[in-house]
Coordinates of C-alpha atoms and ligand atoms in Angstrom, one line a residue:
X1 CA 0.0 0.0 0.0
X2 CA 3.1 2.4 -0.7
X3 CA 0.7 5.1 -2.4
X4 CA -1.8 5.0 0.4
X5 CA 0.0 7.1 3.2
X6 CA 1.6 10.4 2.8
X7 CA 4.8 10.8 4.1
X8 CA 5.6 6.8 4.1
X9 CA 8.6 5.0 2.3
X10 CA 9.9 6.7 -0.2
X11 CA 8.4 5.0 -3.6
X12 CA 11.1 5.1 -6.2
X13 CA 8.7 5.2 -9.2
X14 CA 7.1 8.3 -8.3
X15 CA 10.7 10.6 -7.2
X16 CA 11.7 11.0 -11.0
X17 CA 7.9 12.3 -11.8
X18 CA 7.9 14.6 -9.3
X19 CA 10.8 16.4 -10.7
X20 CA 9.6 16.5 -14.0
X21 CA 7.0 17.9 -13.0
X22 CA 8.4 20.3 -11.2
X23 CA 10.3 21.5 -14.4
X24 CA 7.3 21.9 -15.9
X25 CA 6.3 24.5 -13.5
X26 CA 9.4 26.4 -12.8
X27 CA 10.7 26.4 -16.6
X28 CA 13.9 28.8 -15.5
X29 CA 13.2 31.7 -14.4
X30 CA 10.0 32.8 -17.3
X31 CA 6.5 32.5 -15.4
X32 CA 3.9 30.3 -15.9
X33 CA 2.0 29.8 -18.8
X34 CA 4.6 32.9 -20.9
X35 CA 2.8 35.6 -18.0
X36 CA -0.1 35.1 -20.4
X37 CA -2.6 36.5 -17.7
X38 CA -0.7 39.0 -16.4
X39 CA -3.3 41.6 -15.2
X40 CA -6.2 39.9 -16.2
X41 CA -9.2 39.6 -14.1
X42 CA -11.8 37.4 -12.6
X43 CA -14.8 39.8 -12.1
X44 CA -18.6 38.6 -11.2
X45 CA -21.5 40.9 -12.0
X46 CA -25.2 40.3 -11.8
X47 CA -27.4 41.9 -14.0
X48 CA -30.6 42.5 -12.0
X49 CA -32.8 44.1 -14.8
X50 CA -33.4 42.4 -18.3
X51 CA -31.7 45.4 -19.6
X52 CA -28.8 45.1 -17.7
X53 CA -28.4 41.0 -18.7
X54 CA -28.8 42.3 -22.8
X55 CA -25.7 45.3 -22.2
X56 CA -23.9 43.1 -20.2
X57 CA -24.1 39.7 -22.9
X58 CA -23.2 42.8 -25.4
X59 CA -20.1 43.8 -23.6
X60 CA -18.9 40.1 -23.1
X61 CA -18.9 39.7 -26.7
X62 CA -17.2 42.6 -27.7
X63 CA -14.5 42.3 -24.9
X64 CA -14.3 38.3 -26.3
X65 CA -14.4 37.4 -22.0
X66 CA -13.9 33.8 -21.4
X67 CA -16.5 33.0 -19.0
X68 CA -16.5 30.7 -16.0
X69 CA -20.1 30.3 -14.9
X70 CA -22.0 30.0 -16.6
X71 CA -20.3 28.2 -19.6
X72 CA -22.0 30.1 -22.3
X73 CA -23.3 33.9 -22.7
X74 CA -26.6 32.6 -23.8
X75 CA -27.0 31.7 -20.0
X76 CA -26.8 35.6 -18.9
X77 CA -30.1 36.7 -17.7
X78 CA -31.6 39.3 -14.8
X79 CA -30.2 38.1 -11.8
X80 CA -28.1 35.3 -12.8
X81 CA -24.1 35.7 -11.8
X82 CA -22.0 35.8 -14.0
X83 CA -18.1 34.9 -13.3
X84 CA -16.0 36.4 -16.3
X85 CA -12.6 36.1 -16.9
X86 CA -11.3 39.7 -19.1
X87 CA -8.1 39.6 -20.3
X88 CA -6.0 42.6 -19.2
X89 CA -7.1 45.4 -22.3
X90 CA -10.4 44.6 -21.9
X91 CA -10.9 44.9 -18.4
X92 CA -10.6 48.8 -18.2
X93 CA -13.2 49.5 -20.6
X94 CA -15.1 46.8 -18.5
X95 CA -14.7 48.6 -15.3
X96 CA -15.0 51.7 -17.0
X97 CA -18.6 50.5 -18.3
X98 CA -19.8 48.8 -15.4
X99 CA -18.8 52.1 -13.1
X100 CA -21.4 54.4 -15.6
X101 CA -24.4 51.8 -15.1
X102 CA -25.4 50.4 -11.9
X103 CA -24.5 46.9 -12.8
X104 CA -23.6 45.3 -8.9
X105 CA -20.0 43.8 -9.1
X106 CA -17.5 42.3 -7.5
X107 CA -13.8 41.6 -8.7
X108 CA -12.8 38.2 -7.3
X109 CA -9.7 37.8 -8.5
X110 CA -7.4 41.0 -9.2
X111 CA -4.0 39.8 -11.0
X112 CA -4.8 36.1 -12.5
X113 CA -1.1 35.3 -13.4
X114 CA -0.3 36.6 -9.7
X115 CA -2.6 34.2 -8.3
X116 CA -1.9 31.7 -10.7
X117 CA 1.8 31.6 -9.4
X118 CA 0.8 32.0 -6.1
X119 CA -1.4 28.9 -6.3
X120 CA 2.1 27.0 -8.0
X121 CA 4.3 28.5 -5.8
X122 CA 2.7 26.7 -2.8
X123 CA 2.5 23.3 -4.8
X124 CA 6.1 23.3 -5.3
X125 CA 6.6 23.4 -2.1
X126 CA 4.0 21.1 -1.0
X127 CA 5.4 19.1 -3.5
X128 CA 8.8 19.2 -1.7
X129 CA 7.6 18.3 1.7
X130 CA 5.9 15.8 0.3
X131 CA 8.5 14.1 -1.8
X132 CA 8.5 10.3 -0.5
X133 CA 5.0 8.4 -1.0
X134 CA 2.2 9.9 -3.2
X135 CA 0.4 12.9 -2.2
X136 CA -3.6 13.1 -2.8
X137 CA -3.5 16.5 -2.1
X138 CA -1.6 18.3 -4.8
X139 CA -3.3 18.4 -8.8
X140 CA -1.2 16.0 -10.5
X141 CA -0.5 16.2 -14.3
X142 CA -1.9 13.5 -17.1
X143 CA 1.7 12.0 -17.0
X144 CA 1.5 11.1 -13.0
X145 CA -1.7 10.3 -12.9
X146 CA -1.6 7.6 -15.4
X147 CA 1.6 6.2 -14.0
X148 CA -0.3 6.2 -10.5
X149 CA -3.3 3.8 -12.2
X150 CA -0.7 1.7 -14.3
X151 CA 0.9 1.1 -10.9
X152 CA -1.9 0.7 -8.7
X153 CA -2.8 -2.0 -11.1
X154 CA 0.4 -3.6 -10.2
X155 CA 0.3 -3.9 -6.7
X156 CA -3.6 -4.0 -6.1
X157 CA -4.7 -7.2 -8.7
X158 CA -7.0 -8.2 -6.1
X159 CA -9.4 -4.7 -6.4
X160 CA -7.6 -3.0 -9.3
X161 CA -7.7 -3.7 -12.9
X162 CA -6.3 -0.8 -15.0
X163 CA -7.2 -0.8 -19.2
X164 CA -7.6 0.9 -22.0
X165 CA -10.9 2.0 -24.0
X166 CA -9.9 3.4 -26.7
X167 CA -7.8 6.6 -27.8
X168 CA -8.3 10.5 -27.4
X169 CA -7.8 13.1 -30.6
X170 CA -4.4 13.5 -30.0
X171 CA -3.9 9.5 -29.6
X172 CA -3.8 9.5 -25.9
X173 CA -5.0 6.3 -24.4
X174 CA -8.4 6.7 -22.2
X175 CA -7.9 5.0 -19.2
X176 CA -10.6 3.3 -17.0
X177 CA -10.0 1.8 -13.5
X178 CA -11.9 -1.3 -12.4
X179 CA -12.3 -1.5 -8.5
X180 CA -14.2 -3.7 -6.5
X181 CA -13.6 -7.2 -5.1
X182 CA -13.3 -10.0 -8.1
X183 CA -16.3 -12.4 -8.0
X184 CA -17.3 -15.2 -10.5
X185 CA -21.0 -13.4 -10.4
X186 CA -22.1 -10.5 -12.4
X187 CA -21.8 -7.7 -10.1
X188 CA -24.1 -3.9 -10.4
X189 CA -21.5 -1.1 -11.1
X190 CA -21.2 2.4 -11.0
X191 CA -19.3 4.5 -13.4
X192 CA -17.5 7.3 -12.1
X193 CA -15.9 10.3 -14.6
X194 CA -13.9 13.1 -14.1
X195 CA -12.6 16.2 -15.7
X196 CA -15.0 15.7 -19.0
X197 CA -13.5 19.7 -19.2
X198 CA -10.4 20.0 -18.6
X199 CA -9.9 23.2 -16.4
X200 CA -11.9 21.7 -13.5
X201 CA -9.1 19.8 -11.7
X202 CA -10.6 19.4 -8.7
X203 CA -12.5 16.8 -10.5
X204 CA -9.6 14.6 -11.4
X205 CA -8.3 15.2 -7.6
X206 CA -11.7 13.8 -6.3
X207 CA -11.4 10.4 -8.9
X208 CA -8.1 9.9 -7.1
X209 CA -9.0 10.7 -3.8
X210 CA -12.2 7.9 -4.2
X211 CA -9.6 4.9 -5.0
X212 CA -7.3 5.7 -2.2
X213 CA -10.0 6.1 0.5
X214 CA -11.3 2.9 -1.2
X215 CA -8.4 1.3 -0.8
X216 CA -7.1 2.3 2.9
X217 CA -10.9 2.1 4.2
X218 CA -11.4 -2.0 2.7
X219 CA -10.7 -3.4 5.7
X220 CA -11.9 -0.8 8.4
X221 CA -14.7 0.2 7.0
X222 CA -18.0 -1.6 6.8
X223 CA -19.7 0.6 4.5
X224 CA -16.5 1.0 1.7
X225 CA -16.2 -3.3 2.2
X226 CA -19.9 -3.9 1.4
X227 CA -19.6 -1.4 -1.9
X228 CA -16.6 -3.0 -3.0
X229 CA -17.9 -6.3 -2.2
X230 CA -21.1 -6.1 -4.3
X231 CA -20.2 -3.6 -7.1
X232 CA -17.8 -2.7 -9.4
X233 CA -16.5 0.9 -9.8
X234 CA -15.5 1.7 -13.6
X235 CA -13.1 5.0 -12.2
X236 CA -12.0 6.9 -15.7
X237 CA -10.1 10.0 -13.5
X238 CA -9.3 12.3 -16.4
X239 CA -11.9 11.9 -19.0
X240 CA -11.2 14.6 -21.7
X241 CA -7.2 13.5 -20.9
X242 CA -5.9 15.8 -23.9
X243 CA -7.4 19.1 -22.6
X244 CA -6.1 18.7 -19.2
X245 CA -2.8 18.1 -20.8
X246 CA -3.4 21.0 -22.9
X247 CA -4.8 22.8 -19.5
X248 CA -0.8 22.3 -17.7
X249 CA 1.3 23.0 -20.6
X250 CA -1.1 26.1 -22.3
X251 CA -4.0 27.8 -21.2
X252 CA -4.4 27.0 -17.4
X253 CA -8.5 27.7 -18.9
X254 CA -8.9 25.6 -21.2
X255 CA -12.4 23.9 -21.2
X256 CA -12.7 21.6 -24.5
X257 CA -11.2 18.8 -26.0
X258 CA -8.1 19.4 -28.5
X259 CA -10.0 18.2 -32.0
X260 CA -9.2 20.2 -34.8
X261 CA -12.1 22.0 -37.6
X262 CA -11.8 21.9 -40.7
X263 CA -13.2 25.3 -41.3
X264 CA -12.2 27.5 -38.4
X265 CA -9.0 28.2 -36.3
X266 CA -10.6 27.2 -33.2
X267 CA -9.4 23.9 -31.5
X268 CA -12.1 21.5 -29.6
X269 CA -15.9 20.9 -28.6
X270 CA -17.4 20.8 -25.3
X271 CA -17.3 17.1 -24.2
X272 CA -19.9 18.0 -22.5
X273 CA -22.6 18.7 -25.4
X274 CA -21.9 16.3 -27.7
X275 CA -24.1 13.0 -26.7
X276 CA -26.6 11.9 -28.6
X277 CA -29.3 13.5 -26.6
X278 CA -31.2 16.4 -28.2
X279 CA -27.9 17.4 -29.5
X280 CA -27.3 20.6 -30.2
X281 CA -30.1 22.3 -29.2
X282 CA -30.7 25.3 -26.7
X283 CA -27.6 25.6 -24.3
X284 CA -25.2 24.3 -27.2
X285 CA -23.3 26.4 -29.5
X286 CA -22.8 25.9 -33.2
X287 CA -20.3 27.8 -33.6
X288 CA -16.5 25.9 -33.1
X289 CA -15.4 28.6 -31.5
X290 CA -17.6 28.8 -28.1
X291 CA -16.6 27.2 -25.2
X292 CA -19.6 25.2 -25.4
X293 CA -19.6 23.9 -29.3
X294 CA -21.6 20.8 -29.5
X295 CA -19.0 19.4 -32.5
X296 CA -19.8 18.4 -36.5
X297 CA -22.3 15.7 -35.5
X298 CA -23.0 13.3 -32.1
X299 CA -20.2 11.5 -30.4
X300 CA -17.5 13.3 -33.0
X301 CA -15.1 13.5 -30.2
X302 CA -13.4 10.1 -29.8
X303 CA -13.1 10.3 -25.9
X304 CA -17.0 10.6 -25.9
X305 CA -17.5 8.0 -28.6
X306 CA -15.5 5.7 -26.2
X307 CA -17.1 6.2 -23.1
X308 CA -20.9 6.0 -25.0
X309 CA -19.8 2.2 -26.6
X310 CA -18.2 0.9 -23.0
X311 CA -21.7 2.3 -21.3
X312 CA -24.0 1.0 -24.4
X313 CA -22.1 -2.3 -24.0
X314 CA -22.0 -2.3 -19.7
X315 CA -25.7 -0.8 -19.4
X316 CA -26.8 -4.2 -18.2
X317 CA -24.9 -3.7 -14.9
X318 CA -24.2 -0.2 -14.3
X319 CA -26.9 1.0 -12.3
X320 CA -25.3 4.9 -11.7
X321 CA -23.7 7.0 -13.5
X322 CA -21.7 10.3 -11.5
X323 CA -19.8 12.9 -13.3
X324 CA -18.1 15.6 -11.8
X325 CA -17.6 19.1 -12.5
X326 CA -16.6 22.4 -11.0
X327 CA -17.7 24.9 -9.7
X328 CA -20.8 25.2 -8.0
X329 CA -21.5 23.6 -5.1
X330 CA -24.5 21.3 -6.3
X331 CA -25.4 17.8 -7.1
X332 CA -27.8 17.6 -10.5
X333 CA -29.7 15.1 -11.7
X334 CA -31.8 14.5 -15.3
X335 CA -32.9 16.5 -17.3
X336 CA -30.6 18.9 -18.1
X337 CA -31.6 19.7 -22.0
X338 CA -35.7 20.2 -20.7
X339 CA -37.8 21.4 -17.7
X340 CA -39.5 18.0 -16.8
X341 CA -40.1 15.6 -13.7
X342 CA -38.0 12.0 -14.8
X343 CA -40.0 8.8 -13.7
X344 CA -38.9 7.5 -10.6
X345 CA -38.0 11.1 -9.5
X346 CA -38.8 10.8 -5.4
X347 CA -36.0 7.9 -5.5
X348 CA -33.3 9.9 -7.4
X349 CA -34.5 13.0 -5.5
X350 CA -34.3 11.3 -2.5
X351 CA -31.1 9.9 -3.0
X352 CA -30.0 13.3 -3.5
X353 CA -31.7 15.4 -1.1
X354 CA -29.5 12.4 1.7
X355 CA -26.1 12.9 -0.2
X356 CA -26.1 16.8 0.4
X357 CA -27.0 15.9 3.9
X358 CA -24.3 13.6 4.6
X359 CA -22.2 16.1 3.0
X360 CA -22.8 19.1 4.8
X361 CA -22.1 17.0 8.2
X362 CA -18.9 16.9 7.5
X363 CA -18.0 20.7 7.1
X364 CA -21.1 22.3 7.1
X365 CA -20.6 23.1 3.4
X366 CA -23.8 23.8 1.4
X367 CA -25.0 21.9 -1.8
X368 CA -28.3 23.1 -4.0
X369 CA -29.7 19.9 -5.7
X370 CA -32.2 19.0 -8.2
X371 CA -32.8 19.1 -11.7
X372 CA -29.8 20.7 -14.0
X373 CA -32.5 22.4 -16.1
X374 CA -34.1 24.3 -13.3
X375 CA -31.0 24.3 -10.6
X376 CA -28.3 25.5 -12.9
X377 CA -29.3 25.9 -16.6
X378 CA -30.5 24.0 -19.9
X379 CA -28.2 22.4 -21.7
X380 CA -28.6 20.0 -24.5
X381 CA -26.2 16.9 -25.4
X382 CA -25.1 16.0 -21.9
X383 CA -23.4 13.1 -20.5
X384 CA -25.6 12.9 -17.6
X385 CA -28.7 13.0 -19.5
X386 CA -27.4 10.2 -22.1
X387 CA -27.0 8.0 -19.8
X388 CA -30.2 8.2 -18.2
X389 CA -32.0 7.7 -21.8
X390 CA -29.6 5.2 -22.1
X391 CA -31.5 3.1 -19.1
X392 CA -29.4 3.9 -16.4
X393 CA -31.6 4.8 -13.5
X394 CA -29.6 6.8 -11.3
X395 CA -27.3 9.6 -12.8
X396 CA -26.2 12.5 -11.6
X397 CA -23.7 15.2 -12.2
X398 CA -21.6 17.0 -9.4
X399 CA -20.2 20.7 -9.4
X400 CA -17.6 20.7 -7.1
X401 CA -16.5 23.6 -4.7
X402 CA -16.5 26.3 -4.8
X403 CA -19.0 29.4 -5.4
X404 CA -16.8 31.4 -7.2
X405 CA -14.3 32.9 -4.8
X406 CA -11.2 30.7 -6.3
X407 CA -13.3 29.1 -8.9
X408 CA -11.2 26.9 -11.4
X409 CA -8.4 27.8 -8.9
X410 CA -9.0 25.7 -6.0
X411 CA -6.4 26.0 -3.9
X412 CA -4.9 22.5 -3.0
X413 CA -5.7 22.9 0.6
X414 CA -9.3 22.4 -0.2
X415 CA -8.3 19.6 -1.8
X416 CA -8.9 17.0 1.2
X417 CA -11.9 19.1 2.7
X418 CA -13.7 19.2 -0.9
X419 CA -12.7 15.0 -1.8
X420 CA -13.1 14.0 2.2
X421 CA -17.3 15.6 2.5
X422 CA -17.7 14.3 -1.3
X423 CA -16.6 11.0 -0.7
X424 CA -19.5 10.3 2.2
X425 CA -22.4 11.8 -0.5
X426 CA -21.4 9.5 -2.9
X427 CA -20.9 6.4 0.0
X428 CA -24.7 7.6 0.7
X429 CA -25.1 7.6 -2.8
X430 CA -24.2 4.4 -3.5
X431 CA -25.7 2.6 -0.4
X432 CA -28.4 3.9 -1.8
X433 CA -28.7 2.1 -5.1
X434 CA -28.1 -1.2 -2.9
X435 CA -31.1 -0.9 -1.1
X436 CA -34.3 -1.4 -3.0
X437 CA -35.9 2.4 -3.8
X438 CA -39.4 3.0 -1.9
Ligands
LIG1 C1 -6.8 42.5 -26.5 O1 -5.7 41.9 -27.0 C2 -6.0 40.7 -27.8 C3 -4.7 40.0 -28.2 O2 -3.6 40.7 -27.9 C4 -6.8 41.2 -29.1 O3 -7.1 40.1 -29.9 C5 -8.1 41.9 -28.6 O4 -8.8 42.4 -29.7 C6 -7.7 43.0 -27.6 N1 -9.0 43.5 -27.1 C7 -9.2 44.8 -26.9 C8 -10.6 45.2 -26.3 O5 -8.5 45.7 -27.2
LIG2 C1 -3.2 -4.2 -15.8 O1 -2.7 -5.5 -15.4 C2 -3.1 -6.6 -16.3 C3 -2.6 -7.9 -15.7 O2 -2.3 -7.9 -14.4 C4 -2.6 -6.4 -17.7 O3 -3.0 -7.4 -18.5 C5 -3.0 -5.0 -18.2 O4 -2.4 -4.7 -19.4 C6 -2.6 -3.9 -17.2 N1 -3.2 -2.6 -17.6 C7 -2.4 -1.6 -18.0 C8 -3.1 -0.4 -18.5 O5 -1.2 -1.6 -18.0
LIG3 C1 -27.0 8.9 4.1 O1 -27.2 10.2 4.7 C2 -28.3 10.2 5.6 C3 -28.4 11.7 6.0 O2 -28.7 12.5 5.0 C4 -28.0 9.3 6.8 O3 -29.2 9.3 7.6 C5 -27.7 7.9 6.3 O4 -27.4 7.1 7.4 C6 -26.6 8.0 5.3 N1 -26.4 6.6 4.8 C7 -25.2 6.1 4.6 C8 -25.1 4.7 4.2 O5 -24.2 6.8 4.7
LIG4 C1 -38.3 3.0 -12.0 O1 -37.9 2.1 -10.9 C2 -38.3 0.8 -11.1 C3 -37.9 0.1 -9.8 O2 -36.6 0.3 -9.4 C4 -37.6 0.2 -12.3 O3 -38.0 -1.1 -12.5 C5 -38.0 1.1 -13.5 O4 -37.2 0.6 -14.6 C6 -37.6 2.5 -13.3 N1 -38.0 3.3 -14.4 C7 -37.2 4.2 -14.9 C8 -37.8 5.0 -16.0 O5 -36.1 4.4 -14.5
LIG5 ZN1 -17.7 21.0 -16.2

């Protein structure tokens, strides 16, 4: 169990990553990223009149902001906030706008490439500290955390079974990590996916943080030794695995895959809008260059087309399917691409309405749940809501911490408070699914 513990035996495999890594961050003495965000901005505003939502939408487009929630423009409306990232020349003439109206505002984040290297500063040194045993609670690059599963497949053969479902754009391999007990009979499973966009790396953190609290809690705990006992978890920790690459070697913000189009400049679709599910309709863009481009046609982005076959093939068994996301705070269930009850709502709202319970025991942090439609916005071509059409009963979508006030930039403190209260909703979750539903 040398990956388990923190600061246990030194484990050779993992010293010569963590300096390469650390290169990576520190090339010389240039700053991260070539200081592209120097002076840029995080601002939130909230437009409380319908006139303030349409000058505000107009602005964003002019100043070309890259928005963090919500995903898309076509979600600003009266009294919905809006986080915006504006790049340095655009953020006077923002400022300058928003002091003639009486748009309320608040700037969250005042230099992003300070707080960028601020935020890597600290890792390198946690990194440091930490330099024997692997550490859950630093972001880890594609690199480590698919050395982590190939070895954890090594030493774990018992619970762990590491392989391959197909290849990304850029000819990555798409990695999925079996865990649960082996048994002759057919077990249920759940399917687990993180960072489907790639600037949300708290997701990824979580997927990790699951297989090592899996792993250390086997044999203590009842609960984790009954789940692993009677299902299997299908664990695929970086989903869109060539956009979080992109996300550590190019734009810290990057939110799509890495696909190219034929016609335009722009790289990538959101992973996130292109299942077969009412594609491309309201809350999808058409245009390749929006953050939230649904792609050419359904399941155009190899990762997606991947994960779709292995759930069409597996729909049998897998009886929940549970993305995650940041930021938010919330736990969302079907459907996201229409305002409408699902069948069997009272058990998936149930199962719900006890996750964000158990969750807020453990540091008193507050989820909203329900549907995405109505609890955060329409969207068409989701994940979430494929698999439920697909037959899988339970599915749900998380957006991680936080509100807003570090947004993509979770420090790596909150790593372990964030993974540690998410772990016991989905424990409640999935003891849930065991039980029969009232
Ligand atoms: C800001 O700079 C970028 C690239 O340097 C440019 O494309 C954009 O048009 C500029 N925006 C404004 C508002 O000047
Ligand atoms: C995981 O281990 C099994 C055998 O123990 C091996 O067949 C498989 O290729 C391994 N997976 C990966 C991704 O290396
Ligand atoms: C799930 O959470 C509820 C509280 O919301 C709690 O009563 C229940 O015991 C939890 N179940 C498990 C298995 O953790
Ligand atoms: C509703 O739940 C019942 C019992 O669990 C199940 O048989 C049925 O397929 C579910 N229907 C849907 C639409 O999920
Ligand atoms: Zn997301």
């Amino acid at each position: 169990m040398k990956l388990l513990g923190k600061p246990r035996s030194p484990t050779a495999a993992f010293l010569p990553l963590c300096l390469i890594s650390l290169k990576l961050l520190q090339p010389g003495h240039s700053h991260l990223y070539n200081n592209r965000y120097a002076g840029d901005k995080v601002i939130r505003l909230i437009p409380n009149t319908k006139d303030e939502a349409y000058a505000v939408k107009k602005m964003y487009q002019q100043l070309k902001v890259d928005l963090w929630q919500p995903s898309s423009i076509f979600y600003v409306s009266a009294g919905t906030v809006t986080d915006v990232h504006i790049p340095q020349n655009g953020s006077r003439a923002l400022l300058a706008f928003l002091r003639e109206t009486s748009i309320q505002y608040k700037i969250l984040i005042e230099d992003l490439q300070k707080a960028l290297e601020k935020g890597s500063s600290l890792q390198t040194q946690r990194r440091r500290r930490s330099a024997s045993g692997y550490n859950y609670e630093v972001y880890h690059s594609l690199e480590e955390i698919q050395n982590w599963m190939r070895h954890l497949n090594k030493t774990h053969p018992g619970l762990i079974h590491v392989f391959s479902i197909g290849k990304s754009y850029e000819g990555r391999s798409l990695f999925v990590l079996k865990l649960g007990r082996r048994s002759q009979a057919h077990k249920r499973a759940v399917w687990i996916d993180c960072g489907i966009h790639a600037r949300e790396w708290v997701g990824p953190a979580f997927c990790q943080w699951f297989v090592k609290e899996a792993l250390l809690t086997y044999r203590s705990d009842p609960t984790m030794r009954k789940m692993l006992n009677h299902l299997y978890f299908y664990i695929m920790p970086v989903f869109n695995v060539d956009g979080y690459h992109f996300s550590w070697t190019n734009d810290r913000f990057w939110r799509k895959t890495r696909s190219r189009n034929s016609r335009f400049r722009c790289h990538g679709v959101d992973a996130n809008r292109n299942w077969r599910v009412k594609w491309c309709d309201e809350g999808a863009s058409m245009h390749p260059c929006d953050d939230t481009y649904c792609g050419p046609f359904p399941e155009s982005e190899p990762e997606v087309k991947a994960v779709a076959n292995f759930l069409r093939k597996h729909k049998k068994h897998i009886r929940a399917y549970l993305s995650f996301h940041s930021y938010a705070q919330m736990l969302l269930y079907p459907y996201s691409y229409k305002y409408a009850t699902i069948p069997n709502f009272s058990c998936v709202e149930s199962a719900a309405h006890k996750a964000v319970n158990a969750l807020r025991s453990v540091h008193g942090v507050q989820y909203r749940y329900g549907p995405a439609s109505s609890t955060l916005y329409v969207s068409s071509g989701s994940s979430m809501d494929w698999a439920y059409k697909t037959g899988i009963p339970y599915t749900f979508a998380f957006e991680l911490r936080d509100t807003g006030h570090f947004g993509f930039l979770l420090p790596e403190t909150l790593i372990k408070p964030t993974c540690t209260e998410t772990m016991l909703a989905v424990k409640n979750i999935t003891m849930h699914l065991l039980k029969k539903c009232p």
